[in-house]
Every structure is written in structure tokens, then in C-alpha cells.
Tab-separated table of C-alpha atoms in Angstrom:
chain	number	residue	atom	x	y	z
A	89	MET	CA	0.000	0.000	0.000
A	90	PHE	CA	1.302	3.433	-0.890
A	91	GLU	CA	1.271	5.833	2.035
A	92	VAL	CA	-1.090	8.428	0.618
A	93	ASN	CA	-3.700	10.454	2.494
A	94	GLU	CA	-6.085	11.059	-0.393
A	95	ILE	CA	-6.240	10.682	-4.169
A	96	TYR	CA	-8.407	13.172	-6.049
A	97	GLN	CA	-9.687	11.730	-9.311
A	98	PRO	CA	-10.951	14.341	-11.782
A	99	MET	CA	-12.849	13.129	-14.861
A	100	ASP	CA	-11.573	15.887	-17.158
A	101	LEU	CA	-9.190	18.847	-17.273
A	102	PRO	CA	-11.644	21.527	-16.039
A	103	GLU	CA	-12.403	19.398	-12.973
A	104	ALA	CA	-8.661	18.801	-12.474
A	105	LEU	CA	-8.043	22.568	-12.486
A	106	VAL	CA	-10.806	23.112	-9.924
A	107	LEU	CA	-9.378	20.377	-7.712
A	108	ALA	CA	-5.880	21.838	-8.120
A	109	LYS	CA	-7.247	25.156	-6.838
A	110	GLN	CA	-9.103	23.571	-3.930
A	111	HIS	CA	-6.122	21.404	-2.942
A	112	PRO	CA	-3.039	23.457	-3.785
A	113	GLN	CA	-0.767	21.188	-1.744
A	114	ALA	CA	-1.754	18.044	-3.650
A	115	ILE	CA	0.993	16.427	-5.694
A	116	ILE	CA	0.092	15.948	-9.336
A	117	ILE	CA	0.560	12.359	-10.449
A	118	ALA	CA	0.643	11.449	-14.142
A	119	GLY	CA	2.704	8.370	-15.084
A	120	GLY	CA	3.691	7.700	-11.477
A	121	THR	CA	7.220	6.528	-12.278
A	122	ASP	CA	8.713	9.271	-10.103
A	123	VAL	CA	5.948	10.157	-7.663
A	124	LEU	CA	5.105	6.599	-6.592
A	125	ILE	CA	8.773	5.794	-6.079
A	126	GLN	CA	9.243	8.878	-3.926
A	127	ILE	CA	6.179	7.884	-1.909
A	128	ARG	CA	7.699	4.405	-1.476
A	129	GLU	CA	10.972	5.957	-0.339
A	130	GLY	CA	9.126	8.166	2.137
A	131	LYS	CA	10.086	11.486	0.534
A	132	LEU	CA	6.510	12.195	-0.548
A	133	ALA	CA	4.721	9.962	1.951
A	134	ASN	CA	1.433	10.950	3.585
A	135	ARG	CA	0.483	13.627	1.099
A	136	GLU	CA	-2.532	14.141	-1.151
A	137	LEU	CA	-2.373	13.239	-4.837
A	138	LEU	CA	-4.160	14.813	-7.772
A	139	ASN	CA	-4.474	12.056	-10.351
A	140	ILE	CA	-4.331	13.340	-13.938
A	141	HIS	CA	-3.407	9.904	-15.341
A	142	GLY	CA	-5.350	9.243	-18.543
A	143	LEU	CA	-7.013	12.667	-18.960
A	144	SER	CA	-7.688	12.786	-22.697
A	145	GLU	CA	-7.198	16.580	-23.058
A	146	LEU	CA	-3.571	16.160	-22.022
A	147	GLN	CA	-2.702	13.496	-24.575
A	148	GLY	CA	-1.814	13.516	-28.233
A	149	ILE	CA	0.822	15.139	-30.423
A	150	GLU	CA	-0.181	17.427	-33.264
A	151	LYS	CA	1.084	20.122	-35.589
A	152	ASN	CA	-0.854	23.359	-36.072
A	153	GLU	CA	-1.114	25.493	-39.224
A	154	ALA	CA	1.847	27.630	-38.171
A	155	GLY	CA	3.994	24.494	-38.073
A	156	ASP	CA	4.254	24.451	-34.284
A	157	LEU	CA	4.345	21.024	-32.654
A	158	LEU	CA	1.957	20.706	-29.717
A	159	ILE	CA	2.830	17.882	-27.367
A	160	GLY	CA	0.294	16.720	-24.808
A	161	PRO	CA	2.196	16.335	-21.516
A	162	LEU	CA	0.700	12.906	-20.845
A	163	SER	CA	2.401	11.535	-23.962
A	164	SER	CA	4.548	8.651	-22.771
A	165	PHE	CA	8.223	8.423	-23.710
A	166	LYS	CA	7.217	5.585	-26.028
A	167	ASP	CA	4.534	7.773	-27.656
A	168	VAL	CA	7.179	10.445	-28.285
A	169	GLU	CA	9.751	7.911	-29.486
A	170	GLU	CA	7.353	6.392	-32.027
A	171	ASN	CA	5.289	9.421	-33.077
A	172	ALA	CA	5.468	10.130	-36.820
A	173	LEU	CA	5.411	13.949	-36.461
A	174	ILE	CA	8.189	13.928	-33.891
A	175	ASN	CA	10.313	11.572	-35.963
A	176	ARG	CA	9.800	13.650	-39.074
A	177	HIS	CA	10.365	17.105	-37.606
A	178	ILE	CA	12.361	16.754	-34.388
A	179	PRO	CA	13.989	13.293	-34.396
A	180	ILE	CA	16.321	14.494	-31.608
A	181	LEU	CA	13.384	14.409	-29.181
A	182	ALA	CA	12.479	10.851	-30.199
A	183	GLN	CA	16.124	9.949	-29.626
A	184	ALA	CA	16.144	11.536	-26.156
A	185	ALA	CA	12.880	9.809	-25.175
A	186	SER	CA	14.263	6.450	-26.306
A	187	MET	CA	17.083	6.709	-23.754
A	188	VAL	CA	14.900	7.004	-20.647
A	189	GLY	CA	14.916	4.033	-18.239
A	190	GLY	CA	13.783	0.775	-19.841
A	191	PRO	CA	10.842	-0.319	-22.026
A	192	GLN	CA	8.306	-0.559	-19.185
A	193	ILE	CA	9.268	2.868	-17.797
A	194	ARG	CA	9.010	4.410	-21.274
A	195	VAL	CA	5.431	3.132	-21.569
A	196	MET	CA	4.427	4.486	-18.152
A	197	GLY	CA	6.441	7.691	-17.710
A	198	THR	CA	5.333	10.907	-19.410
A	199	ILE	CA	7.263	13.728	-21.083
A	200	GLY	CA	5.233	16.237	-19.064
A	201	GLY	CA	6.277	14.613	-15.794
A	202	ASN	CA	9.885	14.530	-16.954
A	203	VAL	CA	9.786	18.313	-17.372
A	204	ALA	CA	7.363	19.294	-14.610
A	205	ASN	CA	9.473	17.567	-11.930
A	206	GLY	CA	12.225	20.119	-12.407
A	207	VAL	CA	15.042	17.567	-12.348
A	208	THR	CA	18.300	18.389	-14.147
A	209	SER	CA	18.942	14.821	-15.315
A	210	ALA	CA	15.648	14.518	-17.244
A	211	ASP	CA	16.622	13.136	-20.656
A	212	THR	CA	13.992	15.042	-22.623
A	213	SER	CA	14.520	18.349	-20.856
A	214	SER	CA	17.938	19.304	-22.245
A	215	THR	CA	16.620	18.567	-25.741
A	216	LEU	CA	13.528	20.694	-25.066
A	217	HIS	CA	15.893	23.487	-23.939
A	218	ALA	CA	17.791	23.225	-27.233
A	219	LEU	CA	14.447	23.371	-29.077
A	220	GLU	CA	13.448	26.438	-27.023
A	221	ALA	CA	10.209	24.743	-26.050
A	222	GLN	CA	7.425	26.726	-24.414
A	223	LEU	CA	5.306	25.401	-21.590
A	224	VAL	CA	1.615	26.110	-21.149
A	225	LEU	CA	0.699	26.357	-17.469
A	226	GLU	CA	-2.997	26.480	-16.680
A	227	SER	CA	-4.846	27.219	-13.503
A	228	GLU	CA	-8.568	27.386	-12.956
A	229	ALA	CA	-8.449	31.157	-13.473
A	230	ALA	CA	-5.687	31.726	-16.031
A	231	LYS	CA	-3.369	30.340	-18.638
A	232	ARG	CA	0.205	31.426	-19.315
A	233	ILE	CA	2.973	30.380	-21.653
A	234	ILE	CA	6.585	30.508	-20.485
A	235	PRO	CA	9.901	29.546	-22.104
A	236	ILE	CA	11.227	26.292	-20.659
A	237	GLU	CA	14.365	28.169	-19.554
A	238	ASN	CA	12.283	30.220	-17.120
A	239	TYR	CA	10.569	27.139	-15.716
A	240	TYR	CA	13.574	25.764	-13.859
A	241	LEU	CA	14.421	27.749	-10.712
A	242	GLY	CA	16.607	25.267	-8.845
A	243	PRO	CA	16.829	21.557	-8.042
A	244	ALA	CA	13.200	20.323	-8.095
A	245	GLN	CA	12.067	23.969	-7.808
A	246	THR	CA	10.011	25.269	-10.686
A	247	ALA	CA	7.960	28.251	-11.781
A	248	ARG	CA	4.780	26.160	-11.626
A	249	ALA	CA	2.592	27.697	-8.940
A	250	ASN	CA	0.331	25.664	-6.694
A	251	GLY	CA	-2.920	25.127	-8.547
A	252	GLU	CA	-1.244	25.132	-11.955
A	253	ILE	CA	-1.028	22.159	-14.297
A	254	LEU	CA	1.320	21.785	-17.277
A	255	THR	CA	-1.146	21.359	-20.139
A	256	LYS	CA	0.982	21.584	-23.301
A	257	ILE	CA	4.549	21.620	-24.534
A	258	ILE	CA	4.944	23.777	-27.635
A	259	ILE	CA	7.831	23.661	-30.080
A	260	ARG	CA	7.668	26.527	-32.552
A	261	GLY	CA	8.260	25.868	-36.242
A	262	VAL	CA	10.987	28.537	-36.375
A	263	ASN	CA	12.871	26.660	-33.683
A	264	TYR	CA	13.195	23.325	-35.467
A	265	ARG	CA	12.946	23.995	-39.221
A	266	GLY	CA	16.153	23.482	-41.163
A	267	SER	CA	17.992	21.996	-38.217
A	268	GLY	CA	19.621	18.696	-37.390
A	269	GLY	CA	20.003	17.462	-33.852
A	270	CYS	CA	21.672	14.915	-31.650
A	271	TYR	CA	21.257	13.982	-27.993
A	272	ILE	CA	24.001	12.042	-26.252
A	273	LYS	CA	23.492	10.520	-22.816
A	274	TYR	CA	26.441	9.439	-20.730
A	275	ALA	CA	25.502	6.892	-18.069
A	276	MET	CA	27.122	3.918	-16.351
A	277	ARG	CA	24.684	1.436	-17.874
A	278	GLU	CA	23.020	1.347	-21.266
A	279	ALA	CA	19.542	1.165	-19.716
A	280	MET	CA	17.760	1.842	-16.444
A	281	ASP	CA	20.223	4.533	-15.467
A	282	ILE	CA	20.130	8.242	-14.786
A	283	ALA	CA	22.360	10.451	-16.915
A	284	THR	CA	25.781	11.336	-15.528
A	285	LEU	CA	25.606	14.029	-18.188
A	286	GLY	CA	23.275	14.680	-21.120
A	287	CYS	CA	24.092	16.859	-24.116
A	288	ALA	CA	21.727	18.063	-26.845
A	289	VAL	CA	22.973	19.933	-29.903
A	290	LEU	CA	20.734	21.468	-32.563
A	291	VAL	CA	22.425	23.038	-35.562
A	292	SER	CA	21.197	24.803	-38.699
A	293	PRO	CA	23.655	25.153	-41.588
A	294	ALA	CA	23.741	28.325	-43.712
A	295	LYS	CA	21.968	28.144	-47.085
A	296	ASP	CA	25.134	27.146	-48.958
A	297	SER	CA	26.118	24.759	-46.102
A	298	SER	CA	29.416	26.612	-45.755
A	299	CYS	CA	29.024	27.497	-42.111
A	300	ILE	CA	26.816	27.282	-39.031
A	301	SER	CA	23.924	29.684	-39.239
A	302	ARG	CA	22.397	28.867	-35.853
A	303	ILE	CA	23.421	26.516	-33.062
A	304	ARG	CA	21.867	25.655	-29.725
A	305	ILE	CA	23.588	23.509	-27.120
A	306	ALA	CA	21.943	22.320	-23.912
A	307	PHE	CA	23.091	20.127	-21.033
A	308	GLY	CA	21.500	18.136	-18.273
A	309	VAL	CA	23.446	17.545	-15.021
A	310	ALA	CA	26.012	20.218	-15.932
A	311	ALA	CA	24.304	22.484	-13.379
A	312	PRO	CA	21.478	22.197	-10.812
A	313	VAL	CA	19.022	22.740	-13.686
A	314	PRO	CA	19.232	21.965	-17.418
A	315	ILE	CA	21.156	24.787	-19.136
A	316	ARG	CA	21.961	26.277	-22.519
A	317	THR	CA	25.552	27.344	-23.163
A	318	LYS	CA	24.798	30.606	-24.907
A	319	ASN	CA	28.326	32.050	-24.897
A	320	ALA	CA	29.575	29.010	-26.765
A	321	GLU	CA	26.592	29.201	-29.118
A	322	ALA	CA	27.384	32.849	-29.961
A	323	LYS	CA	31.050	32.102	-30.623
A	324	LEU	CA	30.299	29.038	-32.762
A	325	SER	CA	27.666	30.521	-35.044
A	326	GLY	CA	29.138	31.714	-38.317
A	327	LEU	CA	32.061	29.288	-38.079
A	328	ASP	CA	32.559	26.506	-40.613
A	329	ILE	CA	31.874	23.049	-39.213
A	330	ASP	CA	35.525	21.988	-38.942
A	331	GLU	CA	36.488	25.105	-37.013
A	332	ALA	CA	33.419	24.755	-34.786
A	333	GLY	CA	34.214	21.092	-34.138
A	334	TYR	CA	37.725	22.109	-33.165
A	335	ARG	CA	36.628	24.824	-30.722
A	336	ILE	CA	33.395	23.503	-29.191
A	337	ALA	CA	34.919	21.359	-26.428
A	338	SER	CA	37.033	24.125	-24.884
A	339	LEU	CA	34.224	26.680	-25.191
A	340	ILE	CA	31.857	24.325	-23.356
A	341	ARG	CA	34.397	23.618	-20.610
A	342	GLU	CA	34.843	27.357	-20.018
A	343	GLU	CA	31.120	27.880	-19.639
A	344	ILE	CA	29.626	25.049	-17.603
A	345	ASN	CA	30.060	24.551	-13.907
A	346	PRO	CA	29.201	20.958	-12.985
A	347	ARG	CA	29.543	19.603	-9.474
A	348	ASP	CA	31.125	16.639	-7.789
A	349	SER	CA	28.643	13.912	-6.995
A	350	TRP	CA	28.794	10.228	-6.257
A	351	ARG	CA	28.079	9.572	-9.935
A	352	ALA	CA	31.086	11.489	-11.232
A	353	SER	CA	33.586	14.181	-10.305
A	354	ARG	CA	33.449	17.731	-11.600
A	355	GLU	CA	36.649	17.168	-13.614
A	356	PHE	CA	35.226	14.072	-15.276
A	357	ARG	CA	31.993	15.862	-16.161
A	358	LEU	CA	33.942	18.788	-17.617
A	359	HIS	CA	35.947	16.384	-19.731
A	360	ILE	CA	33.038	14.356	-21.098
A	361	ALA	CA	30.948	17.491	-21.676
A	362	GLY	CA	33.482	18.688	-24.231
A	363	VAL	CA	33.766	15.305	-25.923
A	364	MET	CA	29.997	14.785	-26.003
A	365	ALA	CA	29.351	18.259	-27.442
A	366	GLU	CA	31.929	17.684	-30.178
A	367	ARG	CA	30.389	14.337	-31.131
A	368	ALA	CA	26.830	15.619	-30.922
A	369	LEU	CA	27.704	18.583	-33.145
A	370	SER	CA	29.200	16.329	-35.780
A	371	LYS	CA	26.134	14.044	-35.811
A	372	ALA	CA	23.683	16.953	-35.712
A	373	TRP	CA	25.437	18.595	-38.670
A	374	GLN	CA	25.278	15.376	-40.706
A	375	GLN	CA	21.595	15.018	-39.904
A	376	ALA	CA	20.901	18.623	-40.920
A	377	LEU	CA	22.587	18.107	-44.307
A	378	GLU	CA	20.810	14.785	-44.868
A	379	ARG	CA	17.469	16.330	-44.016
A	380	ARG	CA	18.151	19.202	-46.388
A	381	ARG	CA	19.038	16.800	-49.206
A	382	ALA	CA	15.850	14.822	-48.516
A	383	GLU	CA	13.795	18.048	-48.629
A	384	CYS	CA	15.384	19.090	-51.956
A	385	GLY	CA	14.868	15.649	-53.424
A	386	LYS	CA	11.114	15.872	-52.999
B	114	MET	CA	-10.505	4.203	0.650
B	115	ARG	CA	-12.387	1.626	-1.351
B	116	GLN	CA	-13.522	1.939	-4.907
B	117	ILE	CA	-15.066	-0.589	-7.261
B	118	ILE	CA	-13.467	-1.096	-10.656
B	119	ASP	CA	-14.096	-3.381	-13.617
B	120	LEU	CA	-11.166	-4.985	-15.334
B	121	THR	CA	-10.336	-8.131	-17.251
B	122	VAL	CA	-7.625	-10.387	-15.897
B	123	ASN	CA	-6.342	-13.325	-17.945
B	124	GLY	CA	-9.447	-13.212	-20.100
B	125	ARG	CA	-11.946	-13.180	-17.235
B	126	PRO	CA	-13.938	-10.061	-16.355
B	127	HIS	CA	-13.736	-9.014	-12.703
B	128	GLU	CA	-15.536	-6.448	-10.584
B	129	LEU	CA	-13.245	-5.722	-7.674
B	130	ALA	CA	-13.310	-3.519	-4.606
B	131	ILE	CA	-9.845	-2.027	-4.572
B	132	ASP	CA	-8.056	0.308	-2.219
B	133	ILE	CA	-7.137	3.372	-4.264
B	134	ARG	CA	-3.750	3.426	-2.526
B	135	GLU	CA	-2.729	-0.051	-3.667
B	136	SER	CA	-0.534	-1.014	-6.590
B	137	LEU	CA	-1.720	-3.262	-9.383
B	138	ALA	CA	0.886	-5.805	-8.220
B	139	ASP	CA	-0.705	-5.948	-4.758
B	140	LEU	CA	-4.202	-6.226	-6.215
B	141	LEU	CA	-3.222	-9.129	-8.473
B	142	ARG	CA	-1.334	-10.964	-5.745
B	143	ASN	CA	-3.581	-10.380	-2.749
B	144	GLN	CA	-7.085	-10.405	-4.202
B	145	LEU	CA	-6.639	-12.716	-7.169
B	146	GLY	CA	-3.795	-14.910	-5.894
B	147	LEU	CA	-1.705	-14.338	-9.024
B	148	THR	CA	1.656	-14.804	-7.328
B	149	SER	CA	3.598	-15.051	-10.580
B	150	VAL	CA	3.610	-11.256	-10.256
B	151	LYS	CA	6.780	-10.909	-8.179
B	152	LYS	CA	7.708	-8.000	-5.980
B	153	GLY	CA	11.458	-7.503	-6.269
B	154	CYS	CA	12.537	-3.886	-5.944
B	155	GLU	CA	9.095	-2.233	-5.753
B	156	VAL	CA	10.521	0.882	-7.385
B	157	GLY	CA	10.212	-0.038	-11.046
B	158	GLU	CA	13.782	-1.124	-11.644
B	159	CYS	CA	13.873	-4.925	-11.664
B	160	GLY	CA	10.907	-5.780	-13.890
B	161	SER	CA	9.859	-8.883	-11.919
B	162	CYS	CA	6.362	-7.416	-11.397
B	163	THR	CA	5.853	-6.957	-15.160
B	164	VAL	CA	2.355	-7.657	-16.488
B	165	LEU	CA	0.857	-6.977	-19.900
B	166	LEU	CA	-1.690	-4.180	-19.830
B	167	ASP	CA	-3.706	-4.137	-23.046
B	168	GLY	CA	-0.796	-6.089	-24.515
B	169	THR	CA	2.002	-3.781	-23.324
B	170	ALA	CA	4.510	-4.552	-20.568
B	171	VAL	CA	4.325	-2.313	-17.493
B	172	ASN	CA	5.775	-2.509	-13.999
B	173	SER	CA	2.725	-3.311	-11.875
B	174	CYS	CA	4.529	-2.337	-8.639
B	175	ILE	CA	4.503	1.363	-9.570
B	176	TYR	CA	1.128	1.327	-11.292
B	177	LEU	CA	-1.929	2.210	-9.235
B	178	ALA	CA	-4.609	-0.478	-9.287
B	179	LEU	CA	-7.218	2.189	-10.019
B	180	TRP	CA	-5.483	2.993	-13.321
B	181	ALA	CA	-6.268	-0.548	-14.525
B	182	LYS	CA	-9.971	0.305	-14.668
B	183	GLY	CA	-11.439	-1.067	-17.901
B	184	LYS	CA	-8.138	-2.558	-18.991
B	185	ASN	CA	-7.036	-6.024	-19.968
B	186	VAL	CA	-4.378	-7.534	-17.698
B	187	LEU	CA	-2.332	-10.601	-18.599
B	188	THR	CA	-0.068	-12.525	-16.209
B	189	VAL	CA	1.697	-15.833	-16.936
B	190	GLU	CA	-1.216	-17.648	-15.242
B	191	GLY	CA	-3.248	-16.613	-18.281
B	192	LEU	CA	-0.797	-17.915	-20.874
B	193	SER	CA	-1.462	-21.635	-20.898
B	194	GLY	CA	-3.774	-23.222	-23.459
B	195	PRO	CA	-7.117	-24.924	-22.730
B	196	SER	CA	-5.488	-28.229	-21.737
B	197	GLY	CA	-2.661	-26.582	-19.852
B	198	GLU	CA	-0.191	-26.483	-22.762
B	199	LEU	CA	2.610	-24.004	-22.335
B	200	ASN	CA	2.956	-20.872	-24.430
B	201	PRO	CA	5.802	-21.199	-26.998
B	202	VAL	CA	7.791	-18.550	-25.110
B	203	GLN	CA	7.519	-20.594	-21.891
B	204	GLN	CA	8.486	-23.765	-23.780
B	205	ALA	CA	11.540	-22.030	-25.234
B	206	PHE	CA	12.630	-20.904	-21.737
B	207	ILE	CA	12.553	-24.564	-20.612
B	208	GLU	CA	14.359	-25.878	-23.676
B	209	GLU	CA	17.114	-23.284	-23.457
B	210	ALA	CA	17.500	-23.614	-19.654
B	211	ALA	CA	16.760	-19.896	-19.339
B	212	VAL	CA	15.516	-20.303	-15.755
B	213	GLN	CA	17.560	-20.597	-12.592
B	214	CYS	CA	15.947	-19.168	-9.468
B	215	GLY	CA	12.916	-18.191	-11.529
B	216	PHE	CA	12.160	-14.856	-9.894
B	217	CYS	CA	12.627	-12.773	-13.046
B	218	THR	CA	11.123	-15.435	-15.326
B	219	PRO	CA	7.404	-14.505	-15.333
B	220	GLY	CA	8.214	-10.897	-16.219
B	221	LEU	CA	10.662	-11.846	-18.950
B	222	ILE	CA	8.196	-14.324	-20.430
B	223	LEU	CA	5.526	-11.628	-20.620
B	224	THR	CA	7.907	-9.249	-22.370
B	225	GLY	CA	8.672	-12.167	-24.721
B	226	VAL	CA	4.961	-12.645	-25.370
B	227	GLU	CA	4.599	-8.938	-26.152
B	228	LEU	CA	7.542	-9.085	-28.578
B	229	ALA	CA	6.154	-12.238	-30.230
B	230	GLY	CA	2.790	-10.562	-30.642
B	231	SER	CA	4.361	-7.536	-32.345
B	232	GLY	CA	5.235	-9.668	-35.371
B	233	LYS	CA	8.554	-7.828	-35.701
B	234	VAL	CA	11.937	-9.436	-36.224
B	235	PHE	CA	14.530	-8.545	-33.583
B	236	SER	CA	18.305	-8.789	-33.724
B	237	ARG	CA	20.068	-10.017	-30.592
B	238	GLU	CA	21.143	-6.453	-29.872
B	239	GLU	CA	17.560	-5.231	-30.193
B	240	LEU	CA	16.382	-8.019	-27.899
B	241	ARG	CA	18.916	-6.862	-25.309
B	242	ARG	CA	17.366	-3.423	-25.429
B	243	GLU	CA	13.829	-4.833	-25.234
B	244	ILE	CA	14.595	-6.833	-22.078
B	245	SER	CA	16.655	-4.087	-20.450
B	246	GLY	CA	13.835	-3.404	-17.982
B	247	HIS	CA	14.334	-6.845	-16.419
B	248	LEU	CA	17.100	-7.772	-14.015
B	249	CYS	CA	18.244	-11.395	-13.807
B	250	ARG	CA	20.899	-12.038	-11.188
B	251	CYS	CA	21.479	-15.732	-12.018
B	252	THR	CA	21.883	-16.452	-15.698
B	253	GLY	CA	23.890	-13.652	-17.261
B	254	TYR	CA	21.056	-13.320	-19.813
B	255	GLU	CA	22.645	-15.543	-22.475
B	256	ASN	CA	20.148	-18.401	-22.153
B	257	ILE	CA	17.281	-15.929	-21.818
B	258	LEU	CA	18.293	-14.327	-25.121
B	259	ASN	CA	18.709	-17.792	-26.684
B	260	ALA	CA	15.180	-18.678	-25.543
B	261	LEU	CA	13.696	-15.454	-26.865
B	262	GLU	CA	15.455	-15.864	-30.209
B	263	LYS	CA	14.111	-19.393	-30.423
B	264	ALA	CA	10.559	-18.411	-29.489
B	265	LEU	CA	10.486	-15.431	-31.845
B	266	ARG	CA	11.718	-17.542	-34.767
B	267	GLN	CA	8.599	-19.694	-34.635
B	268	PRO	CA	6.343	-18.720	-37.533
B	269	GLU	CA	3.078	-19.707	-35.841
B	270	LEU	CA	3.617	-16.958	-33.277
B	271	LYS	CA	3.984	-14.315	-35.936
B	272	SER	CA	0.571	-14.991	-37.398
B	273	GLU	CA	-1.189	-14.591	-34.069
């Protein structure tokens, strides 16, 4: 038996928002792969839960007329990994989702929970930072859209107010078109492990493919929250790919500030961050060129 | 904190009074006596509590029983044929000696049944990835992979 004081079970999103207002201290539970474990471990024991598992308004992945991808936060990692729109437009996110936990966890866990938790090691979150995703936070009274960067305040501390529910993850067309991406996860095991470091690189080549027109680099576990390395991004854009590949590792190591933990030392994280960024850039660049060729071939 | 839910378990419809705080693993073990559903880690890491939910493997230890409302649950107790014949995946586990202590076996067999039902062809490397949510501390996985390869090669499974 899970040590829970009450579970509120709304039938739809409007009822969930009312319940979230009435019970602001309730913990929102979606896939349960984090919340139930923390209840088991005692960290979240004897609290109230607001069960949004299965609410249909929060599911589904679609593309609107403007070309924005709208991801329902209850989409499971497997949904994201296998979704045709995601694979066609932002394969990097499918790649990141495929690296979470193991098959059973990927069926149960949700992308919304991965983000909403506010954990730096979340595999999809660094990629969503690179894609400059926007989060829709709804309360019974209001609805606001914030950049994912502003969502993370500190370890497990987020901008989501009591009474608010994450109801959509938006990826704007301008933020993925013409780009190639790659997410690399460094962990001790190939499955069922939390990232020692995660690195997402999204790159758009210039029209003549001679140089980098736009690059975004994001890390998980390089800081208490997922981060972009914007200084490195600024210095790398405009460079040709060989020059960028040569400089990226040292630029990254100057900018990030990882910590010592039982998983890895600061020095080790600094080292692999550079190597991972270099490799991810190379793969992302190849993907961008391949995607461009495929587009032209049509 | 009781609530009544309808669900189908191993092909039989049930109407059960559940506690909304209990896991699906506890419901299956305690109310229905389906003790093939093992409780190993109880935090979703070892996979020994795996059941098929509408045909897909989930960890029943971190799945609330109330979420199973209206769903179809399969455990290894539901695999055998009308005269007690074993499922081809079970038979392959015996033939390849893929069982030692047996604690991880029911979960692995259910993942095998899901893979067989998908009709896809898996390389050994892909099979490794597909069973990565199961921990076996006895066999080193080699015989388990041999058994799965054997079971998934059988054409009669593919047509199901």
C-alpha cells in the first residue's frame, strides 16, 4: 500500500483545475514513475495526490497550421519515441525519449512529468531546452505560456505555482525547421540509469552549407538545472563546421560549472561534456545536411 | 478508501473492490492470488512485477490499481492453453534452460509474449534493449536471449 492520504480523481481537465485550486498542496501524479517511487521511499509519503493519469485533453501530439508542434504532456516516452510527427520534424526528441529508463518505464512515464518535476537529469529536458520549447501552465483562473528556460528555478524547484497544471509543450516551427540534432546521454549502464551528463545539440547550416547559421547547445546535469551554453553558441555561429568542431569542447568547458557527486567528479563531467558536445555537433550537422538533401529531393 | 473497478484479468472479467492506494501488483497478488507477479525492488527497476496491460509490458509495482480500470491484464497464469499447454515462449525458456531461481522469469516471459505478438523481427542487440527493464541475477542473460530468439523464430507466433 502506498502511504497516501487522499487521491483526487478528476474526470476531465476543467475538474482537475478546480481540484488543483481547492487542494493546492496536492501532488500531481501522471505516469507515477517518479511520484510513486518517492512515496515508497518516504520522501513524498502521507500527502494528497491529484491524479491526472489518462485525462484525454492532455494526450496527443499534433502540428498546427503555423507548423508548431503541440505535445500533450501525458504523452509517454514511447509515444514520443514512435510518433510520426516527432520523428519527421524533431527526431532528436524521439532519440532523447528512447534513452529514458527501460521499455516498461518508457510506456508508463510521461514527457510532461519529466519536465514538470524540475530535475536536471531529465533526458527530454535538455533537448527541449535546445528546441526552445514553451510550456503552457494552466490554472482554474488563467493560462500562461513561459519559455522552458524560465521554468527551472533550482533543483526540483520550478515556476509552476500551486494550482497550476502543465497542459501543453509547444515547439515553434521557427525553432526546429532546417535543423539537425543529436542527444548524447552518458551513463554507467546502457539502460535503467540516470544520466551522468546529457548533451543536446541542434544546428542549422547556412543556405550554402558553408558554415553554421544557428546553433543551440543544452546540457543536463552540468548544473542544478538543465542549461543552454549561450556564450559558446554565440562564438560558434558563423564558423565553418571543422572550425566549430575544433573549438566547441574548450568553449563548453569554459562555460559550464558541474559539481562533484557520487556519480562522477566535476573534472570528469567537464571532460566528457566537451567530448559529447563535439560528437553531438558532428552528428547533428550530418543530420541537418541529410534532411536538407531529402527536402530538396522531394 | 475503497472503490469498485471493472477490469479483465487473464481473459476473465472481474468487478473488484480495490483500495485506491494499492498497486496493481498488490491487487493481483492479494485479491486474485496471481503470485507469478513478483515483488522484487518495488521501485520499477527490476521488472519482476511486469504484467501486460492491453498487450504492453508495465511494472505493476509502480502502477496504481485504479489505473487498470477497464483494462485487460495478462499474467503468466493466463498464458497456458485450454489443456494446460505451455505458451511457446515458456516452452523455449525450458528448452534453453533460461531459468535458474525463476524470480525474473514470469516478467521476462511476458515481455517475450509482447515481442512475439508484435510480429517484428529482432536482432540479438535489439532483444537486449527490449529486455533491459528486467534484471536477472542468475543467468547472465545468455540463455534468456537464446530462448527469446528461439521463441520469436517460430512462424506460428507471428501470425497470431
